[in-house]
Coordinates of C-alpha atoms in Angstrom, one line a residue:
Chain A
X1440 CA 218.0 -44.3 76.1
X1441 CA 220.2 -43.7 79.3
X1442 CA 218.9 -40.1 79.7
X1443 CA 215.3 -41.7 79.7
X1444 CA 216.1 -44.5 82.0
X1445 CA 218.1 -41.9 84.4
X1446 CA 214.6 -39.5 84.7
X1447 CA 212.7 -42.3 85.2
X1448 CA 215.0 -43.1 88.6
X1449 CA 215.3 -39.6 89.5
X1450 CA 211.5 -39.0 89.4
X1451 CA 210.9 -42.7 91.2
X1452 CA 213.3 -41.6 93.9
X1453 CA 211.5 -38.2 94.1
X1454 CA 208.1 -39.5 94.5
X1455 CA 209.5 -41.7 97.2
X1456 CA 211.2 -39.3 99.4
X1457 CA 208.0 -37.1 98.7
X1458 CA 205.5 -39.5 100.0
X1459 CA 207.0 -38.1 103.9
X1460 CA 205.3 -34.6 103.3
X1461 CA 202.0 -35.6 101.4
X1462 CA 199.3 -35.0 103.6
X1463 CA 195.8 -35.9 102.6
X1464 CA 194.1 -32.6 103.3
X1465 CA 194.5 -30.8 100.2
X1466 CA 195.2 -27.3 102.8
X1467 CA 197.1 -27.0 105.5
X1468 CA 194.8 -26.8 108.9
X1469 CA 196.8 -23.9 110.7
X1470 CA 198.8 -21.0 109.1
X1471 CA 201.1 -21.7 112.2
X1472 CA 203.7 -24.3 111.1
X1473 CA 203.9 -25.5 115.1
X1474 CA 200.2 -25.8 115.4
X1475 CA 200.0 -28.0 111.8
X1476 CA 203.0 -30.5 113.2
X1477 CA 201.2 -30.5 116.3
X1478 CA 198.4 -31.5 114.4
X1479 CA 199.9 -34.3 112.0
X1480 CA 201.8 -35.9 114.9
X1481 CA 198.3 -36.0 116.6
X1482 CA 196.5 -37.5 113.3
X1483 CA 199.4 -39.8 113.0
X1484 CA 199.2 -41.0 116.1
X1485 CA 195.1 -41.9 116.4
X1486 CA 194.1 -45.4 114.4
X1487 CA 191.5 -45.1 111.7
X1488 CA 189.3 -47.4 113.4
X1489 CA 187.5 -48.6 109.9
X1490 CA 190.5 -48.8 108.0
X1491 CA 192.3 -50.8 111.2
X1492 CA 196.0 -50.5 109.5
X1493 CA 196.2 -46.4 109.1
X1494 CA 196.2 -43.5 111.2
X1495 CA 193.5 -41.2 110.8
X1496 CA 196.4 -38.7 109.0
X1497 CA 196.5 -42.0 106.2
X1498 CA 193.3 -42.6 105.9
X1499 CA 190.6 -40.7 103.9
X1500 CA 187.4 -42.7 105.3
X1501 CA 184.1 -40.4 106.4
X1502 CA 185.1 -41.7 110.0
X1503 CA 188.8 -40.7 109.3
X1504 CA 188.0 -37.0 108.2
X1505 CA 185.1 -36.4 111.0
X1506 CA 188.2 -37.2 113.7
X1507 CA 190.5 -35.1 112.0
X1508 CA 188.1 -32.2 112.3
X1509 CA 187.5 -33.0 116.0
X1510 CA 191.3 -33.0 116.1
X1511 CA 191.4 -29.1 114.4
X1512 CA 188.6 -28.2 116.5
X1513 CA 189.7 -29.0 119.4
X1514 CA 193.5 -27.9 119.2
X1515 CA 191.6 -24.2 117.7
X1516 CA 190.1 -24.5 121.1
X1517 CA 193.5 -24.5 122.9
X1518 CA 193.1 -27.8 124.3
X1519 CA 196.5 -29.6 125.0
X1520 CA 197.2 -33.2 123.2
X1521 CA 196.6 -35.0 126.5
X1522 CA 193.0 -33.6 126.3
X1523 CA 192.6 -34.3 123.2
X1524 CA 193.7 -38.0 123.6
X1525 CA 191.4 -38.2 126.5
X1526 CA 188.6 -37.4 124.3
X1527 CA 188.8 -40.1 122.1
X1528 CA 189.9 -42.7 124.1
X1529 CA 186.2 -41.7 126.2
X1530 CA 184.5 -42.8 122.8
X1531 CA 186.8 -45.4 121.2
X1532 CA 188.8 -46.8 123.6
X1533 CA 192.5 -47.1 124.0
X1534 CA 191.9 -49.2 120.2
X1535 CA 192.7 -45.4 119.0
X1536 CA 195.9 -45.0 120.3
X1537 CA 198.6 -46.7 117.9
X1538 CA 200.9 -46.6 121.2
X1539 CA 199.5 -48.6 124.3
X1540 CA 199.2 -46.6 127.4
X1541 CA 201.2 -47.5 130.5
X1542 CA 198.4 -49.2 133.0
X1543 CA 198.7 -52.1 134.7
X1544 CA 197.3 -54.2 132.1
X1545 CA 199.9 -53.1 129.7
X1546 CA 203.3 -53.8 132.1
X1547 CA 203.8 -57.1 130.3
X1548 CA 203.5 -55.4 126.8
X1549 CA 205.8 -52.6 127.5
X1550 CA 207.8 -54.9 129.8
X1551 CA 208.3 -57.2 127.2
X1552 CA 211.2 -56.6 124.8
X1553 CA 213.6 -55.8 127.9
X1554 CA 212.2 -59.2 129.1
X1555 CA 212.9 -61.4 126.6
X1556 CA 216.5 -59.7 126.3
X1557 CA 217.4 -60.6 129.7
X1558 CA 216.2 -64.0 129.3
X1559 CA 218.3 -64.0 126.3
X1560 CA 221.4 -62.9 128.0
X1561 CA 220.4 -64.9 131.1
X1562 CA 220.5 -68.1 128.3
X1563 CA 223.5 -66.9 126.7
X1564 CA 225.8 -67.0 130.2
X1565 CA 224.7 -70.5 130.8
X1566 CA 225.4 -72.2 127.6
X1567 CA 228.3 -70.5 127.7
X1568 CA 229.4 -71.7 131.0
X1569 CA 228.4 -75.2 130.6
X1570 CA 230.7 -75.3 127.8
X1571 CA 233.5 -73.7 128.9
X1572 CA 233.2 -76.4 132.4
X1573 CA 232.9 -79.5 129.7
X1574 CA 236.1 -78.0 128.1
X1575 CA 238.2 -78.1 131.3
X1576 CA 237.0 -81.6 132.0
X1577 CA 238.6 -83.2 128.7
X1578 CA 241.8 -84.5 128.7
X1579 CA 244.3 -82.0 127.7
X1580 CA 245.2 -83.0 123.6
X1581 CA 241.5 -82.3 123.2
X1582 CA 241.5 -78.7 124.5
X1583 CA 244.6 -78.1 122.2
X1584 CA 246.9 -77.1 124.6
X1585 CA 249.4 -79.3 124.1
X1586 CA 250.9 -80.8 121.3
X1587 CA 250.0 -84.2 120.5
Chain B
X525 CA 216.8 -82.0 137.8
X526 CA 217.9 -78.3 136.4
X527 CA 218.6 -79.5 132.9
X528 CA 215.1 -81.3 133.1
X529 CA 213.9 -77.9 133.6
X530 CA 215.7 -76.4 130.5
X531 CA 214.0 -78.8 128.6
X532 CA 211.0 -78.6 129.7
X533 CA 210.7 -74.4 129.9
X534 CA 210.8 -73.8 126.2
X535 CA 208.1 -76.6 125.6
X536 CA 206.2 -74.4 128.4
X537 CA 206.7 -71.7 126.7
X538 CA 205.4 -72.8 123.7
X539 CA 202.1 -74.0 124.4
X540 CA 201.4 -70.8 126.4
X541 CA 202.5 -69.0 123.1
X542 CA 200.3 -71.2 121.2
X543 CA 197.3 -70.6 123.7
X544 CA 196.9 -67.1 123.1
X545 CA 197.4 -67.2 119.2
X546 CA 194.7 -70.1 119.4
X547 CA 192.7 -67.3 121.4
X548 CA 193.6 -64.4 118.9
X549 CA 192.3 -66.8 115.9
X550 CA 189.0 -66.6 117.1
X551 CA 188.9 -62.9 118.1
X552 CA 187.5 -60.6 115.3
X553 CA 189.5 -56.9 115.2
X554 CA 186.7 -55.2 113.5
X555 CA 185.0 -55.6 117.2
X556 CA 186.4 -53.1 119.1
X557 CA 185.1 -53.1 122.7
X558 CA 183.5 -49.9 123.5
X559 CA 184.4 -47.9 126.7
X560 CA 180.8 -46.8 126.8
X561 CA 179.7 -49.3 128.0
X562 CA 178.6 -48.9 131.8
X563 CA 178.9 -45.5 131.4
X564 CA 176.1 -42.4 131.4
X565 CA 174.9 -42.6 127.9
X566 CA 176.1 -39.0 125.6
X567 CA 173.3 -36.6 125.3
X568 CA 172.6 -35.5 122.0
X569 CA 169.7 -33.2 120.0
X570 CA 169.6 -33.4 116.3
X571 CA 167.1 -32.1 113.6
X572 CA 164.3 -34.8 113.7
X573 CA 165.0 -36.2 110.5
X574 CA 160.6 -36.2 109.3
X575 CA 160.8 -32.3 110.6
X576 CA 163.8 -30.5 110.7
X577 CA 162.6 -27.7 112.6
X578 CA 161.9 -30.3 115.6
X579 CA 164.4 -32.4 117.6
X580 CA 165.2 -35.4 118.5
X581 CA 167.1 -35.9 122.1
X582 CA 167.4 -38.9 124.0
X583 CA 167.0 -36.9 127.1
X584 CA 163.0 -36.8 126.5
X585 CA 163.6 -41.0 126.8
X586 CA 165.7 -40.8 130.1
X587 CA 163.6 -42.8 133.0
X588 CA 163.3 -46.2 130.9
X589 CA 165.3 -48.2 128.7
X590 CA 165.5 -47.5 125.5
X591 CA 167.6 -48.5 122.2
X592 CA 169.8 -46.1 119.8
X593 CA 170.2 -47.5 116.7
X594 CA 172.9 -46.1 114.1
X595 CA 172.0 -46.3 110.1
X596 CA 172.3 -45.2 106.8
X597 CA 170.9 -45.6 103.5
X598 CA 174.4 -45.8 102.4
X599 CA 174.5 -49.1 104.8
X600 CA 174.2 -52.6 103.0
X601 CA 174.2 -54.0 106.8
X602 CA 171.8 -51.9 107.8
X603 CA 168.9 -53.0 105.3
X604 CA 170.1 -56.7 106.4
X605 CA 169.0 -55.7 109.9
X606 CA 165.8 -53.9 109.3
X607 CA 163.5 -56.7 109.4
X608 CA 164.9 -57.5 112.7
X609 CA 164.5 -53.7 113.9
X610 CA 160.8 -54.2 112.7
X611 CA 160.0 -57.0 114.7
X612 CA 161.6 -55.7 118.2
X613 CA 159.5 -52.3 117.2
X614 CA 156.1 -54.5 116.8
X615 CA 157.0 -57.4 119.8
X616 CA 157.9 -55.2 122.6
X617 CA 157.2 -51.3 123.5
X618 CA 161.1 -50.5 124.1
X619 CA 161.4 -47.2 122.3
X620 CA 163.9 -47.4 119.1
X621 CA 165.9 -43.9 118.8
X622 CA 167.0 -44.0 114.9
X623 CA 170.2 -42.1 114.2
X624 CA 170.7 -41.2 111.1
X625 CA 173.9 -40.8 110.0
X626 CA 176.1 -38.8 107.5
X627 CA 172.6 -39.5 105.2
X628 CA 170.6 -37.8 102.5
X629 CA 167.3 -36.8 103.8
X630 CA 165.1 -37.6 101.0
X631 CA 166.8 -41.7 100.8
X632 CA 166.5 -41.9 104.7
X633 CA 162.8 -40.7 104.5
X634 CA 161.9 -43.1 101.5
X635 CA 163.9 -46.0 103.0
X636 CA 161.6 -45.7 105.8
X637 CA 158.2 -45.5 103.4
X638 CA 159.4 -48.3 101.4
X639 CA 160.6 -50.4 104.2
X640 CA 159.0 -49.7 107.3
X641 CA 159.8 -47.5 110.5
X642 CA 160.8 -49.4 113.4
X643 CA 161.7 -46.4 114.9
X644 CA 160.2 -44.0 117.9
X645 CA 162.0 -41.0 116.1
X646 CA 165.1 -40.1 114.4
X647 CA 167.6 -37.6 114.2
X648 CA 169.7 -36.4 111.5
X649 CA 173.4 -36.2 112.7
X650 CA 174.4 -35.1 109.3
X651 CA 178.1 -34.1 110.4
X652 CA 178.6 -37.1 112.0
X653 CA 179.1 -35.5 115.5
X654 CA 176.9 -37.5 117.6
X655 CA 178.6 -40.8 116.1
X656 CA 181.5 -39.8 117.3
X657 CA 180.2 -38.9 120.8
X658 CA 178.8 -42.4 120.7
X659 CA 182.4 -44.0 119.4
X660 CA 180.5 -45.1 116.2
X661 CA 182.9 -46.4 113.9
X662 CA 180.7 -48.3 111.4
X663 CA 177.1 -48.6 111.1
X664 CA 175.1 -50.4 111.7
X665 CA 175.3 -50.3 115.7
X666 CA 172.7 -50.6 118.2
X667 CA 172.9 -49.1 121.9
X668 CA 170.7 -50.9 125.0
X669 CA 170.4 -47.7 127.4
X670 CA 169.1 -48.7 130.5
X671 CA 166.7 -46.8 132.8
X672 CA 169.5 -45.5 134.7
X673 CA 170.5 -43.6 131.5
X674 CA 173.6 -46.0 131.5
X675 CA 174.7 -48.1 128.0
X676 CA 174.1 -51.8 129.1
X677 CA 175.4 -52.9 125.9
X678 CA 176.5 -52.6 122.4
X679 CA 176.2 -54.4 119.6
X680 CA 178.6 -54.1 116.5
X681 CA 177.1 -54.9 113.0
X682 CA 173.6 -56.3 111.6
X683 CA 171.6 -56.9 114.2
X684 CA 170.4 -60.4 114.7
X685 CA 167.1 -62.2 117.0
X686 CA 169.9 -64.2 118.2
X687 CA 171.8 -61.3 119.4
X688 CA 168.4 -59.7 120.3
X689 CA 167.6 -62.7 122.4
X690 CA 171.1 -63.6 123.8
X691 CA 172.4 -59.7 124.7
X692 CA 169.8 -57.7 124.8
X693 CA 167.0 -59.6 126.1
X694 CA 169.2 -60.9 129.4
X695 CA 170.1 -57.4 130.2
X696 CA 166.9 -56.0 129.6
X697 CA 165.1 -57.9 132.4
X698 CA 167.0 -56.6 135.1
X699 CA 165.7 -53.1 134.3
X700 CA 161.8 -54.0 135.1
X701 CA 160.6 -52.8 131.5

Protein backbone atom coordinates (compact mmCIF):
# COMPACT_ATOMS: atom_id res chain seq x y z
CA UNK A 1 0.00 0.00 0.00
CA UNK A 2 1.26 3.68 0.18
CA UNK A 3 2.96 3.15 3.56
CA UNK A 4 4.92 0.19 1.81
CA UNK A 5 5.65 2.07 -1.34
CA UNK A 6 6.79 5.35 0.92
CA UNK A 7 9.61 2.87 3.00
CA UNK A 8 10.62 1.51 0.12
CA UNK A 9 11.74 5.35 -1.21
CA UNK A 10 12.86 6.33 2.11
CA UNK A 11 15.17 3.35 2.54
CA UNK A 12 16.32 3.75 -1.47
CA UNK A 13 17.09 7.31 -0.76
CA UNK A 14 18.94 6.23 2.46
CA UNK A 15 21.15 3.71 0.91
CA UNK A 16 21.98 6.38 -1.61
CA UNK A 17 23.05 9.18 0.47
CA UNK A 18 24.86 6.32 2.51
CA UNK A 19 26.98 4.98 -0.16
CA UNK A 20 29.26 8.62 0.54
CA UNK A 21 30.52 7.18 3.98
CA UNK A 22 30.81 3.35 3.14
CA UNK A 23 34.31 2.56 3.22
CA UNK A 24 35.51 -0.81 2.28
CA UNK A 25 37.68 -1.52 5.29
CA UNK A 26 35.34 -3.03 7.72
CA UNK A 27 37.54 -0.63 10.66
CA UNK A 28 38.48 2.55 10.64
CA UNK A 29 42.57 2.75 10.05
CA UNK A 30 43.23 5.69 12.72
CA UNK A 31 41.32 6.47 16.00
CA UNK A 32 42.24 10.09 14.89
CA UNK A 33 39.27 11.29 12.66
CA UNK A 34 42.05 13.85 10.77
CA UNK A 35 44.46 11.08 10.17
CA UNK A 36 41.43 8.58 8.64
CA UNK A 37 40.27 11.62 6.10
CA UNK A 38 43.68 12.13 5.49
CA UNK A 39 43.80 8.66 4.66
CA UNK A 40 40.62 8.23 2.49
CA UNK A 41 41.34 11.38 0.45
CA UNK A 42 44.77 9.62 -0.16
CA UNK A 43 43.04 6.14 -1.16
CA UNK A 44 40.65 8.14 -3.14
CA UNK A 45 42.93 9.76 -4.90
CA UNK A 46 45.55 6.71 -6.08
CA UNK A 47 43.96 4.41 -9.20
CA UNK A 48 43.59 0.73 -8.65
CA UNK A 49 45.83 -0.14 -11.24
CA UNK A 50 43.99 -3.72 -11.92
CA UNK A 51 40.70 -2.56 -11.60
CA UNK A 52 41.67 0.74 -14.05
CA UNK A 53 38.14 2.64 -13.25
CA UNK A 54 38.43 2.82 -9.11
CA UNK A 55 40.56 4.29 -6.65
CA UNK A 56 42.35 2.01 -4.47
CA UNK A 57 39.62 3.40 -1.51
CA UNK A 58 36.78 1.54 -4.24
CA UNK A 59 38.45 -1.20 -5.03
CA UNK A 60 38.84 -4.42 -2.91
CA UNK A 61 41.48 -6.26 -5.37
CA UNK A 62 44.79 -8.00 -3.44
CA UNK A 63 46.70 -5.15 -5.27
CA UNK A 64 44.17 -2.59 -3.98
CA UNK A 65 44.40 -3.60 -0.20
CA UNK A 66 48.42 -4.19 -0.24
CA UNK A 67 48.52 -0.20 -1.36
CA UNK A 68 46.20 0.75 1.09
CA UNK A 69 48.35 -0.83 3.80
CA UNK A 70 51.39 0.94 2.31
CA UNK A 71 49.17 4.01 2.52
CA UNK A 72 48.53 3.35 6.63
CA UNK A 73 51.99 2.43 6.99
CA UNK A 74 53.44 5.06 5.71
CA UNK A 75 51.17 8.01 7.06
CA UNK A 76 51.77 5.83 10.90
CA UNK A 77 55.25 6.67 9.93
CA UNK A 78 54.59 10.50 9.76
CA UNK A 79 55.33 10.74 6.25
CA UNK A 80 53.54 13.76 4.58
CA UNK A 81 51.06 13.00 1.42
CA UNK A 82 53.62 14.46 -0.98
CA UNK A 83 55.89 11.55 0.26
CA UNK A 84 53.63 9.25 0.02
CA UNK A 85 52.61 10.16 -3.57
CA UNK A 86 56.26 10.11 -4.49
CA UNK A 87 56.35 6.62 -3.43
CA UNK A 88 54.10 5.31 -5.72
CA UNK A 89 54.50 7.15 -8.53
CA UNK A 90 58.58 5.64 -8.15
CA UNK A 91 56.77 2.13 -8.70
CA UNK A 92 53.72 2.77 -10.82
CA UNK A 93 54.12 5.75 -12.54
CA UNK A 94 52.03 8.91 -12.69
CA UNK A 95 49.17 5.99 -14.13
CA UNK A 96 48.38 6.12 -10.11
CA UNK A 97 47.53 9.42 -9.78
CA UNK A 98 43.67 10.03 -10.80
CA UNK A 99 44.89 13.91 -11.20
CA UNK A 100 47.79 14.51 -13.78
CA UNK A 101 50.69 16.30 -12.43
CA UNK A 102 51.67 19.71 -13.71
CA UNK A 103 55.04 18.92 -15.97
CA UNK A 104 55.66 20.00 -19.16
CA UNK A 105 54.15 17.17 -20.84
CA UNK A 106 50.90 17.85 -19.13
CA UNK A 107 50.61 21.97 -20.12
CA UNK A 108 48.33 21.04 -22.95
CA UNK A 109 46.12 18.75 -20.70
CA UNK A 110 45.74 21.21 -17.99
CA UNK A 111 45.81 24.02 -20.48
CA UNK A 112 43.16 22.67 -22.28
CA UNK A 113 39.67 23.56 -21.13
CA UNK A 114 40.70 27.34 -20.68
CA UNK A 115 41.86 26.75 -24.36
CA UNK A 116 39.08 25.70 -26.00
CA UNK A 117 37.00 28.41 -24.10
CA UNK A 118 38.94 31.18 -25.49
CA UNK A 119 38.79 29.76 -28.81
CA UNK A 120 35.10 29.59 -28.20
CA UNK A 121 34.70 33.16 -27.26
CA UNK A 122 37.38 34.15 -29.84
CA UNK A 123 34.64 32.35 -32.49
CA UNK A 124 31.82 33.76 -30.83
CA UNK A 125 33.06 37.66 -31.42
CA UNK A 126 33.58 36.93 -35.04
CA UNK A 127 30.43 35.47 -36.06
CA UNK A 128 28.99 37.99 -34.31
CA UNK A 129 30.64 40.78 -35.98
CA UNK A 130 30.37 39.44 -39.37
CA UNK A 131 26.76 39.61 -38.82
CA UNK A 132 26.20 42.61 -37.29
CA UNK A 133 28.58 44.27 -40.57
CA UNK A 134 26.12 42.22 -43.19
CA UNK A 135 23.23 43.84 -41.21
CA UNK A 136 24.37 47.48 -41.79
CA UNK A 137 25.01 46.75 -45.38
CA UNK A 138 21.25 45.85 -46.35
CA UNK A 139 19.04 48.36 -47.40
CA UNK A 140 17.22 49.90 -44.63
CA UNK A 141 13.34 48.00 -44.80
CA UNK A 142 15.40 44.82 -44.24
CA UNK A 143 17.02 45.85 -40.98
CA UNK A 144 13.53 46.98 -39.78
CA UNK A 145 14.05 50.34 -39.15
CA UNK A 146 11.74 51.86 -41.04
CA UNK A 147 8.46 51.23 -41.98
CA UNK A 148 7.78 49.88 -45.24
CA UNK B 1 41.79 34.24 -48.05
CA UNK B 2 40.65 34.55 -44.02
CA UNK B 3 37.32 32.92 -44.63
CA UNK B 4 39.33 30.15 -46.62
CA UNK B 5 41.04 29.71 -43.37
CA UNK B 6 37.76 29.33 -41.31
CA UNK B 7 37.01 26.65 -43.45
CA UNK B 8 39.75 24.97 -43.56
CA UNK B 9 40.81 25.14 -39.47
CA UNK B 10 37.94 23.03 -38.22
CA UNK B 11 38.65 20.36 -41.02
CA UNK B 12 42.39 20.64 -39.48
CA UNK B 13 41.20 20.26 -36.52
CA UNK B 14 39.51 17.27 -37.18
CA UNK B 15 41.83 14.97 -38.60
CA UNK B 16 44.40 15.87 -35.90
CA UNK B 17 41.43 14.89 -33.49
CA UNK B 18 40.97 11.79 -35.39
CA UNK B 19 44.83 10.98 -35.48
CA UNK B 20 45.15 10.55 -31.90
CA UNK B 21 41.85 8.61 -31.32
CA UNK B 22 43.21 6.34 -34.29
CA UNK B 23 46.42 6.19 -32.10
CA UNK B 24 44.45 5.58 -28.67
CA UNK B 25 42.46 2.56 -30.62
CA UNK B 26 45.49 0.63 -30.77
CA UNK B 27 47.00 1.43 -27.35
CA UNK B 28 46.12 -1.23 -24.68
CA UNK B 29 45.39 0.56 -20.93
CA UNK B 30 46.10 -2.66 -19.16
CA UNK B 31 49.87 -1.70 -20.27
CA UNK B 32 50.95 0.70 -18.04
CA UNK B 33 54.55 1.88 -18.80
CA UNK B 34 56.73 1.29 -15.89
CA UNK B 35 58.98 4.09 -14.38
CA UNK B 36 61.47 1.37 -13.56
CA UNK B 37 62.62 1.10 -16.28
CA UNK B 38 66.31 2.56 -16.60
CA UNK B 39 66.34 2.77 -13.22
CA UNK B 40 68.64 0.79 -10.36
CA UNK B 41 66.66 -2.36 -10.00
CA UNK B 42 64.75 -2.59 -5.94
CA UNK B 43 66.69 -4.85 -3.67
CA UNK B 44 64.69 -7.33 -2.07
CA UNK B 45 65.34 -10.62 0.32
CA UNK B 46 62.59 -13.02 0.84
CA UNK B 47 62.21 -16.51 2.44
CA UNK B 48 63.51 -18.89 -0.38
CA UNK B 49 60.36 -20.39 -1.17
CA UNK B 50 62.14 -24.52 -1.22
CA UNK B 51 63.66 -23.41 2.39
CA UNK B 52 62.26 -20.84 4.37
CA UNK B 53 64.90 -20.46 6.69
CA UNK B 54 67.20 -19.30 3.51
CA UNK B 55 66.88 -16.33 1.33
CA UNK B 56 66.62 -15.27 -1.75
CA UNK B 57 68.09 -11.64 -2.81
CA UNK B 58 68.85 -10.38 -6.11
CA UNK B 59 71.83 -8.68 -4.67
CA UNK B 60 73.82 -12.28 -4.72
CA UNK B 61 72.98 -11.85 -8.83
CA UNK B 62 74.30 -8.19 -9.07
CA UNK B 63 77.42 -8.15 -11.67
CA UNK B 64 75.41 -9.96 -14.70
CA UNK B 65 72.10 -9.82 -16.13
CA UNK B 66 69.59 -11.54 -14.91
CA UNK B 67 65.63 -11.95 -15.17
CA UNK B 68 62.86 -11.48 -12.31
CA UNK B 69 60.01 -13.14 -13.08
CA UNK B 70 56.59 -12.62 -11.08
CA UNK B 71 54.05 -15.69 -10.59
CA UNK B 72 51.49 -17.45 -8.96
CA UNK B 73 49.67 -20.58 -8.83
CA UNK B 74 46.65 -18.48 -8.65
CA UNK B 75 47.89 -17.17 -12.28
CA UNK B 76 46.08 -18.75 -15.43
CA UNK B 77 48.75 -16.52 -17.44
CA UNK B 78 51.34 -17.61 -15.71
CA UNK B 79 51.04 -21.50 -16.55
CA UNK B 80 50.48 -20.11 -20.24
CA UNK B 81 54.04 -18.76 -19.96
CA UNK B 82 55.86 -21.58 -18.30
CA UNK B 83 56.84 -23.52 -21.18
CA UNK B 84 58.38 -20.51 -22.45
CA UNK B 85 60.19 -19.78 -18.95
CA UNK B 86 61.48 -23.46 -19.46
CA UNK B 87 63.04 -23.12 -22.65
CA UNK B 88 65.00 -19.63 -21.85
CA UNK B 89 66.10 -21.65 -18.46
CA UNK B 90 67.45 -24.72 -20.79
CA UNK B 91 68.71 -22.31 -24.09
CA UNK B 92 70.76 -19.82 -22.37
CA UNK B 93 72.53 -19.56 -18.75
CA UNK B 94 70.71 -16.08 -17.86
CA UNK B 95 69.75 -16.76 -14.22
CA UNK B 96 65.76 -16.70 -13.72
CA UNK B 97 64.86 -15.13 -10.13
CA UNK B 98 61.20 -16.58 -9.53
CA UNK B 99 59.01 -14.37 -7.29
CA UNK B 100 56.44 -15.81 -5.82
CA UNK B 101 53.73 -13.97 -5.11
CA UNK B 102 50.81 -13.64 -2.59
CA UNK B 103 51.02 -17.85 -3.03
CA UNK B 104 50.51 -20.93 -0.99
CA UNK B 105 53.63 -22.65 -0.45
CA UNK B 106 52.67 -26.16 -0.85
CA UNK B 107 50.80 -25.25 -4.70
CA UNK B 108 53.92 -23.07 -5.62
CA UNK B 109 56.25 -26.02 -4.68
CA UNK B 110 54.04 -28.73 -6.55
CA UNK B 111 53.50 -26.45 -9.53
CA UNK B 112 57.17 -26.52 -9.87
CA UNK B 113 57.44 -30.62 -9.40
CA UNK B 114 54.62 -31.07 -11.81
CA UNK B 115 55.71 -28.54 -14.28
CA UNK B 116 59.23 -27.94 -14.24
CA UNK B 117 61.51 -25.20 -12.54
CA UNK B 118 62.85 -22.82 -14.88
CA UNK B 119 64.04 -20.96 -12.16
CA UNK B 120 67.64 -20.11 -10.42
CA UNK B 121 65.67 -19.62 -7.09
CA UNK B 122 62.66 -18.15 -5.72
CA UNK B 123 61.36 -16.14 -3.08
CA UNK B 124 58.22 -16.02 -1.29
CA UNK B 125 56.92 -12.43 -1.09
CA UNK B 126 53.89 -13.62 0.71
CA UNK B 127 52.61 -9.95 1.68
CA UNK B 128 53.04 -8.75 -1.55
CA UNK B 129 55.74 -6.08 -0.55
CA UNK B 130 58.35 -6.74 -3.05
CA UNK B 131 55.56 -6.49 -5.84
CA UNK B 132 54.88 -3.43 -4.97
CA UNK B 133 58.57 -2.28 -4.78
CA UNK B 134 58.73 -3.58 -8.32
CA UNK B 135 55.26 -1.65 -9.44
CA UNK B 136 53.74 -5.20 -9.98
CA UNK B 137 50.28 -4.76 -10.77
CA UNK B 138 49.35 -8.18 -12.29
CA UNK B 139 51.27 -11.26 -12.80
CA UNK B 140 52.63 -12.55 -14.73
CA UNK B 141 55.64 -9.94 -15.40
CA UNK B 142 59.07 -10.47 -16.25
CA UNK B 143 62.09 -7.96 -15.45
CA UNK B 144 65.49 -7.93 -17.83
CA UNK B 145 68.12 -6.51 -15.10
CA UNK B 146 71.12 -5.76 -16.72
CA UNK B 147 74.69 -6.12 -15.44
CA UNK B 148 74.67 -2.64 -14.35
CA UNK B 149 71.91 -3.71 -11.79
CA UNK B 150 69.57 -1.39 -14.00
CA UNK B 151 65.90 -2.77 -15.42
CA UNK B 152 66.46 -2.79 -19.28
CA UNK B 153 62.92 -3.83 -19.73
CA UNK B 154 59.71 -5.06 -18.69
CA UNK B 155 57.37 -7.13 -20.04
CA UNK B 156 53.51 -7.12 -19.04
CA UNK B 157 51.65 -10.52 -19.29
CA UNK B 158 52.41 -14.19 -20.57
CA UNK B 159 55.58 -14.15 -21.77
CA UNK B 160 56.11 -15.10 -25.37
CA UNK B 161 59.54 -16.46 -27.76
CA UNK B 162 58.46 -13.57 -29.76
CA UNK B 163 58.71 -11.18 -27.00
CA UNK B 164 61.77 -13.20 -25.84
CA UNK B 165 63.35 -12.74 -29.20
CA UNK B 166 62.11 -9.19 -30.11
CA UNK B 167 62.70 -7.35 -26.38
CA UNK B 168 64.69 -9.18 -24.51
CA UNK B 169 67.08 -10.81 -26.78
CA UNK B 170 68.10 -7.11 -28.57
CA UNK B 171 68.81 -5.67 -25.20
CA UNK B 172 70.48 -8.46 -23.86
CA UNK B 173 73.39 -8.31 -26.30
CA UNK B 174 74.58 -5.10 -25.45
CA UNK B 175 75.40 -6.40 -21.95
CA UNK B 176 78.19 -9.05 -23.21
CA UNK B 177 76.42 -12.09 -21.43
Amino acid sequence: MISRGLWLAVWLLLSIAGGDAMAIDSEAAFEDPAMQARYEALNRELRCLVCQNQSIADSNATLAQDLRREVREMMAEGRDDADIRAFMTARYGDFVLYEPPLAPRTWLLWAAPGLLVVIGILAAVLVIRRRARSLENEPPELRGEVEP
Amino acid sequence: MMRKLLFVLPGIAFILLAAFLVQGLFLDPSRIPSPLIGAPAPQFALPDLADSSRQVSNRDWTGSPYLVNVWGTWCAGCREEHEVLLDIARDSDLPILGINWKDQRELALRWLAELGNPYSAVGADLEGRVAIDWGVYGAPETFLVGADGRVLWKHIGPLTLEAWRVDFLPRLAGQGS
